[in-house]
Short mmCIF file of C-alpha atoms in Angstrom, two decimals:
data_model
loop_
_atom_site.label_atom_id
_atom_site.label_comp_id
_atom_site.label_asym_id
_atom_site.label_seq_id
_atom_site.Cartn_x
_atom_site.Cartn_y
_atom_site.Cartn_z
CA MET A 10 -127.57 65.11 -152.89
CA THR A 11 -126.93 63.04 -156.00
CA ARG A 12 -129.71 62.38 -158.47
CA SER A 13 -129.50 60.45 -161.69
CA ASN A 14 -130.98 61.49 -165.03
CA ARG A 15 -133.55 58.75 -164.63
CA THR A 16 -134.74 60.24 -161.37
CA VAL A 17 -134.99 63.69 -162.92
CA VAL A 18 -137.01 62.40 -165.89
CA ALA A 19 -139.28 60.36 -163.61
CA ALA A 20 -139.86 63.34 -161.30
CA ILE A 21 -140.77 65.60 -164.22
CA LEU A 22 -143.05 62.97 -165.76
CA VAL A 23 -144.86 62.38 -162.47
CA PHE A 24 -145.20 66.11 -161.84
CA VAL A 25 -146.60 66.85 -165.32
CA PHE A 26 -148.87 63.80 -165.28
CA SER A 27 -150.30 64.42 -161.80
CA LEU A 28 -150.82 68.14 -162.44
CA SER A 29 -152.53 67.54 -165.79
CA SER A 30 -154.70 64.81 -164.27
CA LEU A 31 -155.74 67.12 -161.42
CA VAL A 32 -156.54 69.94 -163.87
CA ARG A 33 -158.41 67.53 -166.13
CA GLY A 34 -160.34 66.14 -163.16
CA PHE A 35 -161.08 69.61 -161.84
CA LEU A 36 -162.41 70.81 -165.22
CA ASP A 37 -164.51 67.64 -165.48
CA PHE A 38 -165.84 68.32 -161.97
CA VAL A 39 -166.66 71.99 -162.70
CA ASN A 40 -168.33 71.18 -166.01
CA GLN A 41 -170.05 68.06 -164.64
CA GLY A 42 -168.31 65.96 -167.27
CA PRO A 43 -168.67 62.22 -167.84
CA PHE A 44 -166.28 61.18 -165.07
CA THR A 45 -167.99 63.32 -162.41
CA GLN A 46 -171.46 62.30 -163.52
CA ASN A 47 -170.77 58.57 -163.55
CA ALA A 48 -168.60 58.25 -160.43
CA ASP A 49 -169.44 58.17 -156.75
CA ARG A 50 -168.63 61.32 -154.78
CA TRP A 51 -166.27 59.48 -152.39
CA PHE A 52 -164.50 57.87 -155.30
CA ILE A 53 -163.94 61.34 -156.82
CA ILE A 54 -162.53 62.60 -153.50
CA ILE A 55 -160.20 59.60 -153.17
CA VAL A 56 -158.97 60.06 -156.74
CA PHE A 57 -158.24 63.73 -156.08
CA ILE A 58 -156.39 62.89 -152.86
CA LEU A 59 -154.35 60.22 -154.63
CA PHE A 60 -153.35 62.52 -157.46
CA THR A 61 -152.45 65.23 -154.94
CA ILE A 62 -150.22 62.72 -153.16
CA LEU A 63 -148.78 61.85 -156.57
CA LEU A 64 -148.01 65.53 -157.15
CA VAL A 65 -146.24 65.72 -153.78
CA SER A 66 -144.41 62.46 -154.49
CA SER A 67 -142.86 64.08 -157.58
CA LEU A 68 -141.06 66.36 -155.10
CA GLY A 69 -139.97 63.28 -153.15
CA ILE A 70 -138.63 61.70 -156.34
CA TRP A 71 -136.81 64.93 -157.18
CA GLN A 72 -135.16 64.78 -153.75
CA ASN A 73 -134.31 61.11 -154.34
CA GLN A 74 -136.48 60.04 -151.41
CA ARG A 75 -137.63 56.48 -151.07
CA TRP A 76 -141.18 57.41 -149.96
CA GLY A 77 -141.68 59.52 -153.12
CA LYS A 78 -140.70 56.65 -155.39
CA ILE A 79 -142.86 54.11 -153.57
CA ALA A 80 -145.89 56.42 -153.50
CA ALA A 81 -145.54 57.28 -157.19
CA ILE A 82 -145.24 53.64 -158.27
CA ALA A 83 -148.16 52.58 -156.07
CA ILE A 84 -150.54 55.35 -157.24
CA LEU A 85 -149.59 55.07 -160.91
CA THR A 86 -150.05 51.28 -160.73
CA LEU A 87 -153.50 51.67 -159.16
CA ASN A 88 -154.34 54.17 -161.89
CA GLY A 89 -153.04 51.70 -164.48
CA LEU A 90 -155.21 48.97 -162.96
CA ALA A 91 -158.25 51.19 -163.38
CA VAL A 92 -157.36 52.41 -166.87
CA VAL A 93 -156.23 49.20 -168.62
CA PRO A 94 -159.68 47.51 -168.68
CA GLN A 95 -161.20 50.72 -170.12
CA PHE A 96 -159.36 50.03 -173.38
CA LEU A 97 -161.99 47.38 -174.05
CA ASP A 98 -164.82 49.90 -173.71
CA GLY A 99 -163.94 51.59 -176.97
CA GLY A 100 -164.65 55.33 -176.74
CA THR A 101 -163.40 58.31 -178.71
CA LEU A 102 -159.89 58.68 -180.06
CA VAL A 103 -159.13 61.35 -177.45
CA GLN A 104 -160.22 59.06 -174.63
CA THR A 105 -158.10 56.22 -176.00
CA LEU A 106 -155.10 58.52 -176.31
CA LEU A 107 -155.54 59.78 -172.75
CA ARG A 108 -155.70 56.20 -171.48
CA LEU A 109 -152.61 55.40 -173.49
CA VAL A 110 -150.82 58.34 -171.86
CA ASP A 111 -151.85 57.00 -168.43
CA VAL A 112 -150.50 53.51 -169.16
CA VAL A 113 -147.28 54.69 -170.81
CA THR A 114 -146.57 57.09 -167.94
CA TRP A 115 -147.17 54.29 -165.43
CA LEU A 116 -144.83 51.89 -167.24
CA VAL A 117 -142.09 54.41 -167.97
CA VAL A 118 -142.03 55.88 -164.45
CA THR A 119 -142.09 52.42 -162.85
CA VAL A 120 -139.18 51.21 -164.95
CA LEU A 121 -137.20 54.43 -164.42
CA LEU A 122 -137.62 54.25 -160.65
CA LEU A 123 -137.01 50.53 -160.30
CA MET A 124 -134.03 50.22 -162.62
CA PRO A 125 -130.82 50.00 -160.59
CA THR A 126 -128.70 53.14 -160.64
CA ARG A 127 -125.14 52.80 -161.84
CA GLN A 128 -122.69 53.84 -159.18
CA HIS A 129 -119.04 54.39 -159.87
CA SER A 130 -116.50 53.40 -157.31
CA SER A 131 -114.66 56.34 -155.88
CA ALA A 132 -111.52 54.40 -155.00
CA MET B 19 -123.80 57.38 -135.71
CA LYS B 20 -126.80 55.06 -135.64
CA LEU B 21 -129.00 54.08 -138.52
CA ARG B 22 -132.54 52.79 -138.56
CA VAL B 23 -132.67 49.48 -136.79
CA SER B 24 -134.50 46.61 -138.38
CA ARG B 25 -132.55 43.56 -137.46
CA THR B 26 -134.73 40.74 -138.69
CA PHE B 27 -135.51 40.07 -142.29
CA PRO B 28 -137.99 39.20 -143.55
CA SER B 29 -140.33 39.99 -140.70
CA PHE B 30 -144.09 40.11 -140.93
CA LEU B 31 -144.07 42.89 -138.36
CA ASP B 32 -141.69 45.01 -140.36
CA PRO B 33 -143.63 47.82 -142.10
CA ASN B 34 -141.07 47.81 -144.89
CA SER B 35 -141.94 44.19 -145.65
CA PHE B 36 -145.63 45.12 -145.79
CA ILE B 37 -144.94 47.99 -148.17
CA GLY B 38 -142.72 45.82 -150.35
CA ALA B 39 -145.23 42.97 -150.50
CA GLY B 40 -148.10 45.38 -151.26
CA LEU B 41 -146.21 47.18 -154.00
CA LEU B 42 -145.05 43.92 -155.52
CA GLY B 43 -148.60 42.56 -155.37
CA ILE B 44 -150.27 45.44 -157.20
CA LEU B 45 -147.47 45.54 -159.76
CA LEU B 46 -147.87 41.84 -160.53
CA VAL B 47 -151.67 42.07 -160.69
CA SER B 48 -151.34 45.07 -163.00
CA TYR B 49 -148.91 43.20 -165.18
CA ILE B 50 -151.21 40.18 -165.48
CA LEU B 51 -154.18 42.43 -166.26
CA THR B 52 -152.20 44.39 -168.85
CA ILE B 53 -151.08 41.21 -170.61
CA TYR B 54 -154.60 39.85 -170.58
CA VAL B 55 -156.17 43.06 -171.91
CA SER B 56 -153.42 43.34 -174.54
CA ALA B 57 -154.13 39.77 -175.63
CA ILE B 58 -157.84 40.54 -175.95
CA ALA B 59 -157.14 43.74 -177.87
CA LEU B 60 -154.63 42.13 -180.23
CA GLY B 61 -156.62 38.90 -180.56
CA THR B 62 -159.97 40.38 -181.43
CA PHE B 63 -159.23 43.45 -183.55
CA PRO B 64 -157.28 41.67 -186.31
CA PHE B 65 -160.20 39.34 -186.96
CA GLY B 66 -162.65 42.16 -187.26
CA GLU B 67 -164.31 41.49 -183.95
CA THR B 68 -164.75 44.23 -181.43
CA PRO B 69 -163.91 43.61 -177.81
CA SER B 70 -166.90 42.58 -175.78
CA GLY B 71 -166.13 45.02 -173.00
CA SER B 72 -166.19 42.18 -170.50
CA LEU B 73 -162.99 40.80 -169.05
CA SER B 74 -164.45 37.41 -168.29
CA PRO B 75 -162.39 34.70 -170.05
CA SER B 76 -165.62 32.89 -171.00
CA ASN B 77 -166.61 35.90 -173.13
CA GLN B 78 -163.37 35.78 -175.13
CA PRO B 79 -162.55 33.62 -178.14
CA TRP B 80 -160.54 30.51 -177.10
CA TYR B 81 -157.38 31.62 -178.89
CA VAL B 82 -157.33 34.89 -176.94
CA ASN B 83 -157.28 32.98 -173.66
CA LEU B 84 -154.61 30.69 -175.07
CA VAL B 85 -152.40 33.61 -176.17
CA ALA B 86 -152.85 35.30 -172.78
CA VAL B 87 -151.97 32.14 -170.89
CA VAL B 88 -148.92 31.44 -173.09
CA LEU B 89 -147.68 35.02 -172.78
CA LEU B 90 -148.11 34.97 -169.02
CA ALA B 91 -146.51 31.55 -168.70
CA LEU B 92 -143.50 32.72 -170.66
CA THR B 93 -143.01 36.04 -168.91
CA ILE B 94 -144.41 35.87 -165.40
CA TRP B 95 -141.34 34.24 -163.83
CA PRO B 96 -138.65 36.63 -165.15
CA VAL B 97 -140.92 39.66 -164.68
CA SER B 98 -141.87 38.71 -161.13
CA ARG B 99 -138.24 37.99 -160.29
CA TRP B 100 -137.13 41.33 -161.72
CA LEU B 101 -139.90 43.16 -159.88
CA TYR B 102 -139.12 41.29 -156.66
CA GLN B 103 -135.47 42.30 -156.84
CA ARG B 104 -136.16 45.90 -157.80
CA VAL B 105 -138.98 46.52 -155.35
CA TYR B 106 -137.04 45.13 -152.41
CA ASP B 107 -133.96 46.99 -153.54
CA LEU B 108 -136.06 50.15 -153.52
CA ILE B 109 -137.47 49.34 -150.09
CA PHE B 110 -134.33 48.04 -148.36
CA GLY B 111 -131.53 49.38 -150.54
CA GLN B 112 -129.65 52.63 -150.26
CA GLN B 113 -130.99 54.27 -153.41
CA ASP B 114 -132.05 57.48 -151.69
CA ASN B 115 -128.54 58.16 -150.39
CA PRO B 116 -126.02 55.58 -151.60
CA TYR B 117 -123.07 57.41 -150.05
CA ALA B 118 -124.49 57.67 -146.51
CA LEU B 119 -123.24 54.28 -145.38
CA PRO B 120 -119.71 54.47 -146.91
CA SER B 121 -119.43 57.95 -145.46
CA MET B 122 -120.42 56.72 -142.00
CA ILE B 123 -117.97 53.79 -142.21
CA SER B 124 -115.27 56.24 -143.23
CA GLN B 125 -115.97 58.29 -140.10
CA GLN B 126 -115.81 55.19 -137.94
CA LEU B 127 -112.46 54.23 -139.46
CA ARG B 128 -111.05 57.72 -139.04
CA GLY B 129 -111.81 57.67 -135.33
CA THR B 130 -109.40 54.85 -134.50
CA GLN B 131 -105.77 53.90 -134.92
CA ASN B 132 -106.60 50.21 -134.99
CA PRO B 133 -109.35 49.52 -137.57
CA GLU B 134 -109.69 45.93 -136.36
CA LEU B 135 -111.32 47.18 -133.18
CA THR B 136 -114.09 48.92 -135.12
CA LEU B 137 -114.94 45.95 -137.37
CA PRO B 138 -117.69 44.54 -135.09
CA ASP B 139 -119.38 47.98 -135.05
CA ILE B 140 -118.93 48.34 -138.80
CA ALA B 141 -120.46 44.90 -139.37
CA GLU B 142 -123.46 45.95 -137.29
CA SER B 143 -123.78 49.25 -139.16
CA ILE B 144 -123.72 47.53 -142.55
CA ALA B 145 -126.20 44.85 -141.52
CA THR B 146 -128.54 47.43 -140.05
CA ALA B 147 -128.36 49.93 -142.90
CA LEU B 148 -128.71 47.39 -145.70
CA HIS B 149 -131.10 45.09 -143.80
CA LEU B 150 -128.70 42.20 -144.24
CA PRO B 151 -128.96 39.24 -141.87
CA TYR B 152 -125.24 38.45 -141.70
CA ILE B 153 -121.99 40.34 -142.12
CA ALA B 154 -118.56 38.93 -141.38
CA PHE B 155 -114.98 40.10 -141.69
CA GLU B 156 -112.22 37.55 -142.15
CA LEU B 157 -108.74 38.95 -141.69
CA ASP B 158 -105.59 37.29 -142.97
CA GLY B 159 -102.15 37.91 -141.55
CA ASP B 160 -100.89 36.78 -138.16
CA GLY B 161 -103.59 34.28 -137.28
CA ARG B 162 -106.94 34.32 -139.00
CA LYS B 163 -109.40 36.60 -137.23
CA VAL B 164 -113.15 36.61 -137.83
CA PHE B 165 -115.65 39.26 -136.77
CA THR B 166 -119.33 38.50 -137.38
CA TYR B 167 -122.70 40.12 -136.89
CA GLY B 168 -126.03 38.29 -137.18
CA SER B 169 -126.52 34.85 -138.64
CA PRO B 170 -126.88 33.85 -142.30
CA GLN B 171 -130.28 32.96 -143.68
CA PRO B 172 -130.66 29.29 -144.62
CA ARG B 173 -129.81 28.63 -148.29
CA ALA B 174 -129.06 32.32 -148.85
CA ALA B 175 -126.09 33.03 -151.11
CA ARG B 176 -122.92 34.37 -149.52
CA HIS B 177 -121.04 37.14 -151.29
CA LEU B 178 -117.34 37.81 -150.79
CA PHE B 179 -115.71 41.22 -151.15
CA PRO B 180 -111.90 41.37 -150.91
CA LEU B 181 -110.40 43.76 -148.39
CA GLN B 182 -107.35 44.83 -150.30
CA TYR B 183 -105.12 47.69 -151.26
CA LEU B 184 -103.27 47.46 -154.57
CA ASP B 185 -102.29 43.76 -154.70
CA GLN B 186 -102.14 43.30 -150.93
CA LEU B 187 -105.07 41.17 -149.76
CA MET B 188 -105.85 41.92 -146.12
CA GLY B 189 -108.96 39.74 -145.77
CA ARG B 190 -112.55 39.64 -146.98
CA LEU B 191 -115.98 40.96 -146.18
CA ILE B 192 -118.72 38.32 -146.33
CA ALA B 193 -122.37 39.28 -146.73
CA SER B 194 -125.28 36.90 -146.76
CA GLY B 195 -128.28 37.49 -149.02
CA ARG B 196 -131.52 38.55 -147.34
CA SER B 197 -133.14 35.24 -148.15
CA ALA B 198 -132.71 32.28 -150.48
CA ASN B 199 -134.74 34.08 -153.16
CA TYR B 200 -133.32 37.50 -152.59
CA PRO B 201 -129.57 37.74 -153.22
CA LEU B 202 -127.73 41.03 -152.95
CA SER B 203 -128.77 43.63 -155.48
CA GLN B 204 -126.48 45.57 -157.78
CA SER B 205 -126.60 48.63 -155.52
CA ASP B 206 -125.78 46.44 -152.50
CA HIS B 207 -122.76 45.14 -154.41
CA HIS B 208 -121.60 48.66 -155.23
CA ILE B 209 -121.92 49.85 -151.64
CA LEU B 210 -120.25 46.77 -150.16
CA GLN B 211 -117.40 47.01 -152.68
CA GLU B 212 -116.93 50.64 -151.73
CA ILE B 213 -116.88 49.79 -148.03
CA ALA B 214 -114.54 46.81 -148.56
CA GLN B 215 -112.11 49.11 -150.40
CA GLN B 216 -112.18 51.64 -147.57
CA ILE B 217 -111.60 48.99 -144.93
CA GLY B 218 -108.86 47.37 -147.04
CA ILE B 219 -106.99 50.68 -147.24
CA ALA B 220 -107.43 51.31 -143.50
CA LEU B 221 -106.18 47.82 -142.61
CA TYR B 222 -103.25 48.18 -144.99
CA LEU B 223 -102.27 51.54 -143.47
CA ALA B 224 -102.56 50.10 -139.96
CA SER B 225 -100.34 47.15 -140.89
CA MET B 226 -97.83 49.49 -142.53
CA THR B 227 -97.80 51.67 -139.41
CA GLU B 228 -97.07 48.54 -137.39
CA VAL B 229 -94.26 47.56 -139.77
CA LEU B 230 -92.84 51.08 -139.60
CA GLN B 231 -92.91 51.06 -135.81
CA SER B 232 -91.22 47.67 -135.75
CA SER B 233 -88.63 48.91 -138.22
CA ARG B 234 -87.90 51.94 -136.06
CA GLU B 235 -87.40 49.67 -133.08
CA GLN B 236 -85.05 47.49 -135.11
CA ILE B 237 -83.02 50.56 -136.09
CA VAL B 238 -82.73 51.62 -132.45
CA VAL B 239 -81.75 48.07 -131.43
CA ALA B 240 -79.20 47.84 -134.26
CA ARG B 241 -77.71 51.22 -133.30
CA GLU B 242 -77.42 50.16 -129.67
CA GLU B 243 -75.82 46.85 -130.66
CA GLU B 244 -73.35 48.68 -132.86
CA ARG B 245 -72.48 51.03 -129.99
CA ARG B 246 -72.01 48.06 -127.68
CA ARG B 247 -69.75 46.35 -130.21
CA ILE B 248 -67.59 49.48 -130.60
CA ARG B 249 -67.47 49.92 -126.82
CA ASN B 250 -66.43 46.28 -126.38
CA ASP B 251 -63.80 46.60 -129.10
CA LEU B 252 -62.39 49.71 -127.45
CA HIS B 253 -62.67 48.32 -123.95
CA ASP B 254 -61.35 44.82 -124.63
CA GLY B 255 -58.86 45.59 -127.36
CA LEU B 256 -57.55 49.11 -127.39
CA ALA B 257 -57.77 50.00 -123.67
CA PRO B 258 -55.61 47.08 -122.42
CA THR B 259 -53.16 47.73 -125.24
CA LEU B 260 -52.80 51.39 -124.24
CA SER B 261 -52.41 50.32 -120.60
CA SER B 262 -49.65 47.93 -121.57
CA PHE B 263 -47.96 50.79 -123.47
CA GLN B 264 -48.03 52.82 -120.28
CA LEU B 265 -46.38 49.97 -118.37
CA GLN B 266 -43.82 49.43 -121.11
CA LEU B 267 -43.00 53.16 -121.17
CA GLY B 268 -42.55 53.09 -117.37
CA ALA B 269 -40.18 50.12 -117.69
CA ILE B 270 -38.23 51.91 -120.45
CA ARG B 271 -37.90 55.03 -118.27
CA LYS B 272 -36.46 52.92 -115.45
CA LEU B 273 -34.10 50.94 -117.68
CA MET B 274 -33.05 53.78 -119.98
CA PHE B 275 -29.94 54.65 -117.95
CA GLU B 276 -29.39 51.49 -115.92
CA ASN B 277 -29.74 48.94 -118.74
CA PRO B 278 -30.08 50.61 -122.16
CA GLU B 279 -29.90 47.27 -124.00
CA GLU B 280 -32.92 45.92 -122.15
CA ALA B 281 -34.70 49.24 -122.77
CA GLU B 282 -33.96 48.92 -126.48
CA ILE B 283 -35.59 45.43 -126.54
CA ILE B 284 -38.70 46.75 -124.79
CA LEU B 285 -38.80 49.69 -127.22
CA GLN B 286 -38.78 47.27 -130.14
CA GLU B 287 -41.64 45.31 -128.55
CA LEU B 288 -43.48 48.57 -128.00
CA SER B 289 -43.05 49.49 -131.65
CA GLY B 290 -44.56 46.14 -132.72
CA ASP B 291 -47.45 46.56 -130.29
CA LEU B 292 -48.08 50.08 -131.61
CA LYS B 293 -48.29 48.71 -135.16
CA HIS B 294 -50.74 46.07 -133.95
CA ALA B 295 -52.84 48.69 -132.15
CA THR B 296 -52.86 50.91 -135.24
CA GLY B 297 -54.10 47.93 -137.27
CA GLU B 298 -56.87 47.33 -134.73
CA ILE B 299 -57.97 50.95 -134.95
CA ARG B 300 -57.94 50.75 -138.76
CA GLU B 301 -60.13 47.64 -138.62
CA LEU B 302 -62.52 49.39 -136.28
CA VAL B 303 -62.72 52.41 -138.56
CA TYR B 304 -63.05 50.23 -141.66
CA ASP B 305 -65.99 48.42 -140.06
CA LEU B 306 -67.74 51.76 -139.56
CA ARG B 307 -67.19 52.96 -143.14
CA PRO B 308 -64.56 51.86 -145.64
CA PRO B 309 -62.10 54.77 -145.86
CA MET B 310 -61.59 54.09 -149.58
CA LEU B 311 -65.09 55.35 -150.26
CA ASP B 312 -64.16 58.79 -148.96
CA GLU B 313 -60.67 58.77 -150.41
CA LEU B 314 -61.41 57.40 -153.90
CA GLY B 315 -65.16 57.36 -154.38
CA LEU B 316 -67.32 54.30 -155.07
CA ILE B 317 -66.13 53.54 -158.61
CA GLU B 318 -62.43 53.76 -157.92
CA ALA B 319 -62.87 51.92 -154.62
CA ILE B 320 -64.43 49.04 -156.54
CA GLN B 321 -61.72 49.20 -159.20
CA ASN B 322 -59.08 49.01 -156.46
CA LEU B 323 -60.59 46.08 -154.62
CA GLY B 324 -57.61 43.94 -155.55
CA ILE B 325 -59.48 40.74 -154.88
CA LEU B 326 -59.42 39.21 -158.36
CA ASP B 327 -56.30 37.51 -159.64
CA THR B 328 -54.70 38.37 -162.95
CA HIS B 329 -56.64 35.95 -165.16
CA THR B 330 -60.03 37.44 -164.16
CA GLN B 331 -60.88 40.79 -165.71
CA LEU B 332 -63.07 43.22 -163.75
CA GLU B 333 -65.39 45.32 -165.94
CA LEU B 334 -67.42 48.25 -164.66
CA ASP B 335 -70.54 49.47 -166.41
CA VAL B 336 -71.81 52.47 -164.46
CA PRO B 337 -73.55 55.75 -165.33
CA ASP B 338 -71.23 58.64 -166.06
CA PRO B 339 -71.36 60.72 -163.97
CA LEU B 340 -72.50 58.48 -161.15
CA PRO B 341 -75.48 60.03 -159.39
CA PRO B 342 -74.91 60.86 -155.72
CA PHE B 343 -76.01 58.07 -153.37
CA SER B 344 -76.69 58.29 -149.66
CA ALA B 345 -73.89 57.13 -147.36
CA ALA B 346 -75.90 54.03 -146.40
CA THR B 347 -76.52 53.10 -150.04
CA GLU B 348 -72.90 53.68 -150.95
CA VAL B 349 -71.64 51.46 -148.14
CA ALA B 350 -74.19 48.76 -148.98
CA LEU B 351 -73.19 48.81 -152.67
CA TYR B 352 -69.51 48.63 -151.80
CA ARG B 353 -69.95 45.80 -149.30
CA ILE B 354 -72.17 43.78 -151.66
CA VAL B 355 -69.77 44.24 -154.57
CA THR B 356 -66.85 43.28 -152.34
CA GLU B 357 -68.59 40.11 -151.17
CA ALA B 358 -69.79 39.14 -154.64
CA VAL B 359 -66.40 39.74 -156.28
CA HIS B 360 -64.77 37.86 -153.44
CA ASN B 361 -67.08 34.89 -154.20
CA VAL B 362 -66.18 35.13 -157.91
CA ALA B 363 -62.48 35.04 -157.07
CA LYS B 364 -62.90 32.16 -154.66
CA HIS B 365 -65.43 29.88 -156.39
CA ALA B 366 -66.27 30.89 -159.95
CA ASN B 367 -63.04 30.27 -161.88
CA ALA B 368 -64.21 33.03 -164.24
CA THR B 369 -62.29 35.06 -166.80
CA ARG B 370 -64.62 38.04 -166.63
CA CYS B 371 -66.60 39.72 -163.87
CA THR B 372 -68.90 42.62 -164.73
CA VAL B 373 -70.25 45.07 -162.18
CA ARG B 374 -73.17 47.06 -163.54
CA ILE B 375 -75.02 49.88 -161.83
CA THR B 376 -78.16 51.31 -163.44
CA THR B 377 -80.65 53.81 -162.11
CA ASP B 378 -84.15 54.78 -163.01
CA PRO B 379 -86.22 57.41 -161.19
CA GLU B 380 -87.20 54.99 -158.42
CA VAL B 381 -84.91 51.97 -158.46
CA LEU B 382 -81.17 51.52 -158.25
CA SER B 383 -80.05 48.24 -159.73
CA LEU B 384 -76.70 46.56 -159.11
CA THR B 385 -75.66 43.38 -160.91
CA ILE B 386 -72.45 41.42 -160.58
CA THR B 387 -72.19 38.88 -163.39
CA ASP B 388 -69.43 36.39 -164.06
CA ASN B 389 -68.79 33.81 -166.78
CA GLY B 390 -67.51 31.18 -164.42
CA GLN B 391 -68.68 27.67 -163.64
CA GLY B 392 -71.93 28.81 -161.97
CA MET B 393 -73.56 27.65 -158.78
CA PRO B 394 -73.50 23.99 -157.81
CA THR B 395 -76.82 22.13 -157.87
CA GLY B 396 -78.69 22.21 -154.58
CA HIS B 397 -77.02 25.46 -153.71
CA SER B 398 -78.17 27.22 -150.53
CA ASP B 399 -77.33 30.67 -149.14
CA SER B 400 -73.84 30.99 -147.71
CA ILE B 401 -73.05 33.41 -144.88
CA GLY B 402 -71.76 35.91 -147.45
CA GLN B 403 -74.97 35.69 -149.47
CA GLN B 404 -77.06 36.09 -146.33
CA SER B 405 -75.03 39.17 -145.50
CA MET B 406 -75.70 40.62 -149.00
CA ARG B 407 -79.39 39.81 -148.66
CA GLU B 408 -79.55 41.51 -145.25
CA ARG B 409 -77.75 44.60 -146.54
CA ALA B 410 -80.26 44.92 -149.40
CA SER B 411 -83.17 44.25 -147.08
CA GLU B 412 -82.01 46.88 -144.56
CA LEU B 413 -82.46 49.51 -147.26
CA GLY B 414 -85.84 48.12 -148.34
CA GLY B 415 -84.40 46.41 -151.40
CA ALA B 416 -84.34 42.92 -152.87
CA PHE B 417 -81.51 40.48 -153.46
CA SER B 418 -81.40 37.59 -155.88
CA ILE B 419 -78.78 35.23 -157.20
CA GLN B 420 -79.29 33.12 -160.27
CA PRO B 421 -77.34 31.24 -162.94
CA VAL B 422 -76.78 32.88 -166.31
CA ASP B 423 -76.77 31.31 -169.71
CA PRO B 424 -74.51 29.65 -170.92
CA SER B 425 -72.49 29.65 -167.72
CA GLY B 426 -71.84 31.84 -164.74
CA THR B 427 -73.75 33.54 -161.98
CA CYS B 428 -75.59 36.82 -161.65
CA VAL B 429 -76.09 38.57 -158.33
CA GLU B 430 -78.78 41.23 -158.57
CA VAL B 431 -79.70 43.83 -155.99
CA ARG B 432 -82.52 46.31 -156.43
CA LEU B 433 -82.71 49.18 -153.99
CA PRO B 434 -85.35 51.88 -153.71
CA TRP B 435 -83.83 55.16 -154.71
CA ARG B 436 -84.87 58.64 -155.68
CA ASP B 437 -82.79 60.94 -157.82
CA THR B 438 -82.97 64.21 -155.93
CA HIS B 439 -80.74 66.00 -158.40
CA ARG B 440 -83.09 65.88 -161.35
#
């Protein structure tokens, strides 16, 4: 199996991002933080499922699998869609930084996975 | 080996098309939203206003909407085009295993002695694996052959990939884009180039095998013709002569005591016939291989040609010592030099004729140059020149004849050669 540096970086980014988001969400859920208090229960479950799929998709990206790349781009884009409008809500510096991390991760991973890979002719 | 089959593109029933359209849709919506939110953020903060928290355009200052619209108008086309290409390349391309298809084609080519027969299957494999609507192979050579699979999409670009090995073009692979708006991606190009190279090499090897087989047949035919010629020479020339000797000897035996004078006359005739027969045998032997080559060696044999008259000087420029050549090469060199020097003596009216032999690790070069009157205008190959050309060609070499400046002619022969004594 051949995997480019871009794929490796994208896989690591997705893995770290999804794991940290799950941990963050779990801590928020345990401590009844702002996200858990304000969101619907089904919405929380769907978000957890999506981030779990994102975690699994990092493995797919690592193995250079098409499904992993598509799932990661789709979930990160949905997350970006939800996060981008929140920039207008203001909030604390930490919240803004976390949103910024979400958006940057989405953009970087999308570009890394969609950019064409250079292939050298073997002949 | 079979790959996933999805023959039509684009198809609304194809799940890949759904996934591609969905992914492209959310990416574009996200992009538009991001640009709009960025415009609000950048447009309101610098003027000391805080964002309203509402995304409604009516809640934003007019210049924010203007900036957002201008930014989107400027960027939406290139961004959407880039995303379109990349998303469909991700969905339909071979990013997950770019070497699977070339590897499969390689296996298909290895399983046959005639790659042409596998081209329809290869076209199908490529079209299926890359989701391309049309693949064709056009082969040059004896008659133009075309193998196609599928049909090209209307207005879709066609891409040509040469099937070649070194500088030998064997044909081309033609691939049609998936649609008018979706030409082949970079990864498609890489894969198709790789496949075209593989097929080019296979076709070249097959054609070379054919040439080799034909060459072997020609050698066998030439050997048989040579045997037939020698048999005919012996049968028609030498055999009757020897029979006549037998008869003459019988007559001499009868006349030896009864009429010795008559016997003496027949003996004299017999002596002349024997000389003639010896000459015939010499000619036969000389045709097989000039005896001078064995007696004197190539250089001295050339020096002792004795074709040129006294006012033409023969100069030899050859490596010292001369590397050993195969018997076939030696004979060819000798025959070509003999013919060329003969032409100089007959037509050139030259004062100098130079025979030069040079060798490099792979090529043996022979030139015969004179300072005579040169070739007449409108010159065409004589029988002697055709013979030299054929001798060079038999050994896989090249023959050329050209005028030299200021006057004269140069015959050049280049033969493949390998110095085995290095």
